[in-house]
XYZ file of C-alpha atoms in Angstrom:
69
model
C 118.147 103.736 47.726
C 121.282 102.454 46.728
C 122.887 106.237 46.105
C 121.053 106.785 49.804
C 123.515 104.374 51.465
C 126.456 104.975 49.395
C 126.362 108.586 49.671
C 125.612 107.829 53.277
C 128.979 105.357 54.137
C 130.228 108.579 52.333
C 129.390 111.218 55.361
C 130.111 108.123 57.275
C 133.572 107.933 56.179
C 134.450 112.065 56.077
C 133.414 112.015 59.528
C 134.950 109.637 61.146
C 137.770 111.028 59.116
C 137.442 114.253 60.698
C 137.149 112.824 63.654
C 140.113 110.899 64.082
C 141.331 114.262 63.439
C 139.971 116.288 66.230
C 141.499 113.549 68.626
C 144.806 113.932 67.274
C 144.190 117.973 68.639
C 142.483 117.242 71.551
C 145.776 114.419 72.678
C 148.529 117.338 71.445
C 146.385 119.600 73.656
C 146.592 116.921 77.038
C 150.144 116.919 75.835
C 150.409 120.758 75.870
C 148.305 120.862 79.262
C 150.334 117.981 81.092
C 153.279 119.805 80.145
C 152.878 123.454 81.623
C 150.625 121.128 84.305
C 154.413 120.024 85.358
C 156.477 122.612 84.178
C 154.645 124.710 87.029
C 154.291 122.131 89.504
C 158.538 122.352 88.948
C 158.854 125.996 90.085
C 156.085 126.267 93.044
C 158.200 123.920 94.263
C 161.564 125.920 93.515
C 160.549 129.037 94.273
C 158.746 127.294 97.134
C 162.015 126.192 98.108
C 163.424 129.879 97.932
C 160.952 131.128 100.219
C 159.931 133.506 97.694
C 155.944 130.737 97.009
C 153.853 131.220 99.400
C 151.455 128.319 100.340
C 148.239 130.678 98.959
C 145.116 129.444 97.605
C 143.547 131.219 94.434
C 140.837 132.651 96.274
C 143.176 134.040 98.963
C 145.537 135.234 95.757
C 142.158 137.040 94.184
C 141.579 138.676 97.850
C 145.462 140.512 98.360
C 144.869 141.252 94.378
C 141.971 142.782 95.296
C 139.068 140.517 93.175
C 136.537 138.837 94.002
C 135.797 134.947 95.518
């Protein structure tokens, strides 16, 4: 029984370490996504200021491109 418990404790520690690594990756991906979203918003705002970007919704853009909604 002691061997089983020690083995399970070791496995739990390994799973916790793997979980921490995954959390770090997820946080980094969220940071990257936020940065890109901010950049896109800034670019869209700049284009709208120049009259180069309309206020189209995604479905309108798809229709204009010949896609389906």
